[in-house]
Amino acid sequence: MTPTPPGRLETSCQSLEDLGAWLASRDFGRLEDDALPMLLLAVHGRDFTRDFREEFAAEDDWAPALARTAHAVGRAFAFLREDAGIPHLDLVPRPDALPLLCRFFHLHPQPPLAARLRLSHWLWRHALFDSSRSSPDPAALALLTPDADGSVRALLHRVGPPPRGWERYSQPGMAGLASVADRVEANALLALKPRHLLTGAVLEPGPLLEVQGAVAFLPLFPPPLSGGAPPPGPGSDLLLTLANQVFHPVLAPGRSLLGLVRTGVTPPVVFPSHALGPDALAALRQGDGAAFLALRRDALVTHIRAFIQARTGADSEGDASIPEE
């Protein structure tokens, strides 16, 4: 049972359960139950891998602790959406970054824009290049000090610059949301601001992910049934990759995504928002599905490389986000 503190907060939170419900109301997704104690501990500079009950006693004054946590997590969510370009909690590439983000925004409620940019670079570098650390690391809390810029530079220095050869990224996988790579590629696809194939309206990722989850990444060509191997034939190896997927609501019975793309009903402004180039569309309308998938894969590879470069700051001149030795 989560201890219930006395009094009420401006966020109307009286317990961790209330805090979780309040955060869920911010339209960014719902935290797992076990994440809330971790974030509360991290915000207060405590070892967030320890048993929550060993760090906070039932008789502690909970109201200030919950208020501080609510404010810090709310700011971290805003940073993820507005600075890091991540539209939903399910798309955070590595959730183990959340405790550090929340501690940072507790110490620095309004950090300078330059620090926010570098913090975004750290988030993406940690996700893509920091393979040596695969679990939450409370030792990194010591890097976060009253100096906002120094704190972010210390985090970046710990991860290091993008490694040589990162740009050899070659082929997008399947856009589920289970792995770090899945979530990175899903974010890259959403950075194109996908539009509805019928109306042309820009899709809101958060609400669609809330309703459909990973199923929001729909196949164009039917994938193999029951998880079996793709059928033999040209392009079959691409049926289970992002080349065969678009981010879109499920259509009404009798309509298909592939049919909409093929028939020309879709407004032209929609196609670039799904990485559907003129050559790929021409191949599709000529009945060459293999060429369509190969061309779309190539377009996605180019886009995802540019996305990684921009998000990690790998295109920054002299990699200015890393401190001088």
Short mmCIF file of C-alpha atoms in Angstrom, two decimals:
data_model
loop_
_atom_site.label_atom_id
_atom_site.label_comp_id
_atom_site.label_asym_id
_atom_site.label_seq_id
_atom_site.Cartn_x
_atom_site.Cartn_y
_atom_site.Cartn_z
CA MET A 1 0.00 0.00 0.00
CA THR A 2 1.22 3.49 -0.79
CA PRO A 3 1.21 5.66 2.36
CA THR A 4 -1.25 8.53 2.15
CA PRO A 5 0.15 11.89 3.24
CA PRO A 6 -1.88 14.43 5.14
CA GLY A 7 -3.35 17.46 3.37
CA ARG A 8 -3.89 18.16 -0.31
CA LEU A 9 -1.72 19.59 -3.05
CA GLU A 10 -2.44 22.21 -5.66
CA THR A 11 -2.44 19.26 -8.06
CA SER A 12 -5.10 17.54 -5.88
CA CYS A 13 -2.67 14.68 -5.19
CA GLN A 14 -2.89 12.91 -1.86
CA SER A 15 -0.94 9.77 -2.78
CA LEU A 16 1.29 8.35 -5.46
CA GLU A 17 -1.83 6.94 -7.12
CA ASP A 18 -3.30 10.45 -7.31
CA LEU A 19 -0.03 11.76 -8.67
CA GLY A 20 -0.05 9.11 -11.39
CA ALA A 21 -3.62 9.99 -12.36
CA TRP A 22 -2.77 13.71 -12.46
CA LEU A 23 0.24 13.10 -14.70
CA ALA A 24 -1.88 10.89 -16.97
CA SER A 25 -4.28 13.82 -17.40
CA ARG A 26 -1.52 15.78 -19.16
CA ASP A 27 -2.15 13.80 -22.39
CA PHE A 28 1.35 12.38 -22.51
CA GLY A 29 0.62 8.82 -21.41
CA ARG A 30 0.49 6.95 -18.11
CA LEU A 31 3.56 5.99 -16.07
CA GLU A 32 3.92 2.43 -14.85
CA ASP A 33 3.03 2.08 -11.17
CA ASP A 34 6.59 1.18 -10.20
CA ALA A 35 7.96 4.26 -11.99
CA LEU A 36 6.34 6.78 -9.66
CA PRO A 37 8.28 5.81 -6.51
CA MET A 38 11.49 5.84 -8.57
CA LEU A 39 10.80 9.35 -9.82
CA LEU A 40 9.87 10.64 -6.37
CA LEU A 41 13.16 9.29 -5.00
CA ALA A 42 15.17 10.69 -7.92
CA VAL A 43 13.62 14.16 -7.59
CA HIS A 44 14.81 14.22 -3.98
CA GLY A 45 18.32 13.06 -4.88
CA ARG A 46 17.92 9.60 -3.34
CA ASP A 47 18.92 6.21 -4.72
CA PHE A 48 15.93 5.43 -6.92
CA THR A 49 16.86 1.75 -7.26
CA ARG A 50 16.29 1.13 -3.55
CA ASP A 51 13.09 -0.03 -1.91
CA PHE A 52 10.83 2.98 -1.66
CA ARG A 53 9.85 2.13 1.93
CA GLU A 54 13.49 2.22 3.00
CA GLU A 55 13.86 5.82 1.82
CA PHE A 56 10.55 7.39 2.86
CA ALA A 57 8.78 6.61 6.14
CA ALA A 58 5.00 6.69 6.52
CA GLU A 59 5.30 9.54 9.02
CA ASP A 60 7.25 11.78 6.61
CA ASP A 61 5.61 14.99 5.44
CA TRP A 62 4.38 13.79 2.07
CA ALA A 63 2.67 16.89 0.76
CA PRO A 64 5.85 18.83 -0.16
CA ALA A 65 7.49 15.70 -1.60
CA LEU A 66 4.52 14.95 -3.84
CA ALA A 67 4.28 18.60 -4.92
CA ARG A 68 7.96 18.75 -5.85
CA THR A 69 7.65 15.50 -7.78
CA ALA A 70 4.52 16.64 -9.63
CA HIS A 71 6.18 19.87 -10.72
CA ALA A 72 9.44 18.20 -11.79
CA VAL A 73 7.77 15.37 -13.73
CA GLY A 74 5.38 17.82 -15.40
CA ARG A 75 8.33 19.93 -16.58
CA ALA A 76 10.16 16.81 -17.77
CA PHE A 77 7.10 15.78 -19.79
CA ALA A 78 6.95 19.25 -21.36
CA PHE A 79 10.65 19.04 -22.22
CA LEU A 80 10.20 15.63 -23.86
CA ARG A 81 7.37 16.91 -26.00
CA GLU A 82 8.61 20.40 -26.84
CA ASP A 83 12.41 20.08 -26.90
CA ALA A 84 13.16 16.40 -27.56
CA GLY A 85 10.30 16.01 -30.06
CA ILE A 86 8.80 12.94 -28.35
CA PRO A 87 4.99 13.15 -28.51
CA HIS A 88 4.07 10.38 -26.04
CA LEU A 89 5.53 8.55 -23.07
CA ASP A 90 5.39 5.22 -24.92
CA LEU A 91 7.89 6.67 -27.44
CA VAL A 92 10.59 7.69 -24.95
CA PRO A 93 13.52 5.71 -26.40
CA ARG A 94 15.01 4.75 -23.02
CA PRO A 95 12.74 5.25 -20.00
CA ASP A 96 15.77 4.87 -17.71
CA ALA A 97 16.50 8.53 -18.54
CA LEU A 98 13.33 9.71 -16.78
CA PRO A 99 14.70 9.78 -13.19
CA LEU A 100 17.61 11.98 -14.27
CA LEU A 101 15.37 14.28 -16.28
CA CYS A 102 13.02 14.72 -13.33
CA ARG A 103 15.88 15.47 -10.94
CA PHE A 104 17.30 17.99 -13.43
CA PHE A 105 13.99 19.84 -13.77
CA HIS A 106 13.56 19.87 -10.00
CA LEU A 107 16.94 21.60 -9.68
CA HIS A 108 16.39 23.77 -12.77
CA PRO A 109 12.71 24.57 -13.34
CA GLN A 110 13.55 27.02 -16.15
CA PRO A 111 16.97 26.12 -17.58
CA PRO A 112 18.50 28.24 -20.37
CA LEU A 113 17.59 27.30 -23.93
CA ALA A 114 21.16 26.19 -24.65
CA ALA A 115 21.03 23.78 -21.71
CA ARG A 116 17.70 22.39 -22.90
CA LEU A 117 19.15 21.78 -26.35
CA ARG A 118 22.16 19.97 -24.94
CA LEU A 119 19.91 17.96 -22.63
CA SER A 120 17.93 16.82 -25.67
CA HIS A 121 21.18 15.81 -27.37
CA TRP A 122 22.12 13.83 -24.25
CA LEU A 123 18.73 12.06 -24.20
CA TRP A 124 19.08 10.88 -27.78
CA ARG A 125 22.78 9.99 -27.48
CA HIS A 126 22.03 7.99 -24.36
CA ALA A 127 19.32 6.12 -26.26
CA LEU A 128 21.31 5.44 -29.41
CA PHE A 129 24.95 5.20 -28.38
CA ASP A 130 25.19 4.46 -24.63
CA SER A 131 24.96 0.69 -24.90
CA SER A 132 27.31 0.15 -21.95
CA ARG A 133 24.53 1.20 -19.54
CA SER A 134 21.35 -0.81 -19.89
CA SER A 135 19.61 0.01 -16.61
CA PRO A 136 18.82 3.05 -14.44
CA ASP A 137 22.00 4.45 -12.91
CA PRO A 138 21.55 6.36 -9.62
CA ALA A 139 25.25 7.29 -9.59
CA ALA A 140 24.53 9.78 -12.35
CA LEU A 141 22.43 11.85 -9.93
CA ALA A 142 25.72 13.22 -8.58
CA LEU A 143 26.34 14.86 -11.96
CA LEU A 144 23.29 17.07 -11.52
CA THR A 145 24.27 20.21 -9.61
CA PRO A 146 22.93 23.78 -9.20
CA ASP A 147 24.84 24.63 -12.40
CA ALA A 148 22.39 23.75 -15.22
CA ASP A 149 24.87 24.03 -18.08
CA GLY A 150 27.58 22.19 -16.15
CA SER A 151 25.15 19.40 -15.28
CA VAL A 152 24.18 18.82 -18.89
CA ARG A 153 27.77 18.95 -20.08
CA ALA A 154 28.67 16.36 -17.45
CA LEU A 155 25.90 14.05 -18.72
CA LEU A 156 27.08 14.50 -22.31
CA HIS A 157 30.68 13.88 -21.34
CA ARG A 158 29.65 10.64 -19.64
CA VAL A 159 27.96 9.38 -22.81
CA GLY A 160 30.57 10.76 -25.19
CA PRO A 161 30.15 12.06 -28.75
CA PRO A 162 28.39 10.06 -31.46
CA PRO A 163 30.72 7.18 -32.38
CA ARG A 164 32.40 6.96 -35.75
CA GLY A 165 30.27 5.06 -38.21
CA TRP A 166 26.91 5.85 -36.63
CA GLU A 167 25.71 7.04 -40.03
CA ARG A 168 25.98 3.49 -41.40
CA TYR A 169 22.42 2.91 -40.21
CA SER A 170 21.08 0.81 -43.07
CA GLN A 171 17.50 -0.43 -42.78
CA PRO A 172 14.56 0.37 -40.51
CA GLY A 173 13.07 -2.50 -38.57
CA MET A 174 9.48 -3.13 -37.59
CA ALA A 175 7.81 -0.17 -35.88
CA GLY A 176 6.50 -1.92 -32.84
CA LEU A 177 7.36 -0.08 -29.67
CA ALA A 178 9.15 -2.83 -27.75
CA SER A 179 12.79 -1.94 -28.42
CA VAL A 180 14.89 1.23 -28.34
CA ALA A 181 15.37 0.98 -32.12
CA ASP A 182 11.61 0.65 -32.63
CA ARG A 183 10.93 3.79 -30.63
CA VAL A 184 13.69 5.80 -32.31
CA GLU A 185 12.34 4.89 -35.75
CA ALA A 186 8.75 5.55 -34.70
CA ASN A 187 9.75 9.02 -33.50
CA ALA A 188 11.54 9.63 -36.80
CA LEU A 189 8.42 8.67 -38.73
CA LEU A 190 6.26 10.93 -36.55
CA ALA A 191 8.67 13.84 -37.09
CA LEU A 192 7.27 13.99 -40.64
CA LYS A 193 3.88 15.01 -39.14
CA PRO A 194 1.85 12.21 -40.75
CA ARG A 195 -1.51 13.24 -42.23
CA HIS A 196 -4.78 11.38 -42.58
CA LEU A 197 -4.95 9.67 -45.96
CA LEU A 198 -8.55 10.75 -46.53
CA THR A 199 -8.84 14.20 -44.97
CA GLY A 200 -5.25 15.45 -45.16
CA ALA A 201 -5.43 16.57 -41.51
CA VAL A 202 -2.23 16.29 -39.44
CA LEU A 203 -2.61 13.35 -37.04
CA GLU A 204 -2.14 13.88 -33.30
CA PRO A 205 0.20 11.08 -32.16
CA GLY A 206 -0.77 11.11 -28.47
CA PRO A 207 -4.50 10.39 -28.78
CA LEU A 208 -3.95 7.83 -31.54
CA LEU A 209 -1.33 5.99 -29.49
CA GLU A 210 -3.64 6.02 -26.48
CA VAL A 211 -6.33 4.26 -28.53
CA GLN A 212 -4.30 1.97 -30.80
CA GLY A 213 -0.88 1.64 -29.18
CA ALA A 214 1.69 0.03 -31.48
CA VAL A 215 -1.16 -0.91 -33.82
CA ALA A 216 -1.15 2.75 -34.90
CA PHE A 217 1.72 1.69 -37.19
CA LEU A 218 -0.36 -0.12 -39.79
CA PRO A 219 0.89 -2.31 -42.67
CA LEU A 220 0.20 -1.32 -46.25
CA PHE A 221 0.65 -4.80 -47.73
CA PRO A 222 -0.71 -7.58 -45.51
CA PRO A 223 2.09 -9.07 -43.38
CA PRO A 224 2.56 -12.85 -43.03
CA LEU A 225 -0.07 -14.48 -40.86
CA SER A 226 0.65 -15.85 -37.38
CA GLY A 227 4.17 -14.49 -37.30
CA GLY A 228 5.35 -16.86 -40.00
CA ALA A 229 8.05 -16.18 -42.57
CA PRO A 230 7.21 -13.75 -45.38
CA PRO A 231 6.03 -15.43 -48.58
CA PRO A 232 8.71 -15.88 -51.24
CA GLY A 233 8.93 -13.22 -53.90
CA PRO A 234 10.51 -9.86 -54.71
CA GLY A 235 10.43 -7.44 -51.78
CA SER A 236 9.08 -10.02 -49.34
CA ASP A 237 11.93 -9.33 -46.90
CA LEU A 238 10.60 -5.77 -46.51
CA LEU A 239 7.05 -6.73 -45.52
CA LEU A 240 8.08 -6.89 -41.86
CA THR A 241 9.88 -3.56 -41.82
CA LEU A 242 8.92 0.08 -41.47
CA ALA A 243 8.96 0.30 -45.28
CA ASN A 244 5.57 -1.44 -45.16
CA GLN A 245 4.04 0.69 -42.40
CA VAL A 246 2.31 4.04 -41.98
CA PHE A 247 1.16 5.80 -38.82
CA HIS A 248 -2.59 6.01 -39.24
CA PRO A 249 -5.97 5.30 -37.63
CA VAL A 250 -7.60 2.00 -38.46
CA LEU A 251 -9.96 2.54 -41.39
CA ALA A 252 -13.59 1.54 -41.61
CA PRO A 253 -14.35 -1.91 -43.03
CA GLY A 254 -14.11 -1.99 -46.80
CA ARG A 255 -11.34 0.60 -47.00
CA SER A 256 -7.61 -0.15 -47.16
CA LEU A 257 -4.60 2.07 -46.74
CA LEU A 258 -3.03 0.59 -49.85
CA GLY A 259 -6.18 1.30 -51.84
CA LEU A 260 -6.21 4.94 -50.77
CA VAL A 261 -2.57 5.41 -51.75
CA ARG A 262 -3.02 3.64 -55.08
CA THR A 263 -6.24 5.26 -56.28
CA GLY A 264 -5.27 8.92 -56.08
CA VAL A 265 -8.07 9.81 -53.63
CA THR A 266 -5.46 10.97 -51.12
CA PRO A 267 -4.56 14.71 -51.19
CA PRO A 268 -1.01 15.13 -52.59
CA VAL A 269 0.17 16.99 -49.47
CA VAL A 270 -0.26 13.77 -47.51
CA PHE A 271 2.36 11.66 -49.29
CA PRO A 272 5.56 13.38 -48.07
CA SER A 273 4.26 13.15 -44.50
CA HIS A 274 4.49 9.35 -44.79
CA ALA A 275 7.82 9.24 -46.69
CA LEU A 276 5.97 8.28 -49.87
CA GLY A 277 7.97 9.78 -52.73
CA PRO A 278 6.91 10.17 -56.39
CA ASP A 279 9.03 7.24 -57.62
CA ALA A 280 7.66 4.90 -54.95
CA LEU A 281 4.09 5.95 -55.71
CA ALA A 282 4.64 5.44 -59.44
CA ALA A 283 5.97 1.93 -58.81
CA LEU A 284 2.97 1.14 -56.61
CA ARG A 285 0.48 2.33 -59.19
CA GLN A 286 2.23 0.26 -61.85
CA GLY A 287 1.74 -2.82 -59.68
CA ASP A 288 5.42 -3.19 -58.70
CA GLY A 289 5.12 -3.72 -54.96
CA ALA A 290 8.73 -4.83 -54.55
CA ALA A 291 10.08 -1.63 -56.13
CA PHE A 292 7.68 0.44 -54.03
CA LEU A 293 8.93 -1.12 -50.78
CA ALA A 294 12.58 -0.77 -51.79
CA LEU A 295 12.16 2.89 -52.75
CA ARG A 296 10.28 3.70 -49.56
CA ARG A 297 12.95 1.90 -47.52
CA ASP A 298 15.60 4.09 -49.15
CA ALA A 299 13.60 7.24 -48.38
CA LEU A 300 13.18 6.16 -44.76
CA VAL A 301 16.88 5.38 -44.36
CA THR A 302 17.76 8.88 -45.60
CA HIS A 303 15.19 10.48 -43.32
CA ILE A 304 16.13 8.46 -40.22
CA ARG A 305 19.83 9.25 -40.69
CA ALA A 306 19.01 12.96 -40.85
CA PHE A 307 16.72 12.61 -37.83
CA ILE A 308 19.44 10.92 -35.76
CA GLN A 309 21.98 13.51 -36.83
CA ALA A 310 19.76 16.40 -35.80
CA ARG A 311 18.47 14.89 -32.55
CA THR A 312 21.87 13.85 -31.24
CA GLY A 313 23.59 17.05 -32.30
CA ALA A 314 25.98 15.07 -34.48
CA ASP A 315 25.76 17.89 -37.04
CA SER A 316 26.91 20.53 -34.53
CA GLU A 317 30.11 22.19 -35.70
CA GLY A 318 32.99 20.91 -33.60
CA ASP A 319 30.48 19.06 -31.41
CA ALA A 320 30.21 22.08 -29.14
CA SER A 321 27.94 20.23 -26.75
CA ILE A 322 30.89 18.27 -25.37
CA PRO A 323 33.17 20.10 -22.93
CA GLU A 324 36.74 20.79 -23.88
CA GLU A 325 39.30 18.54 -22.27
#
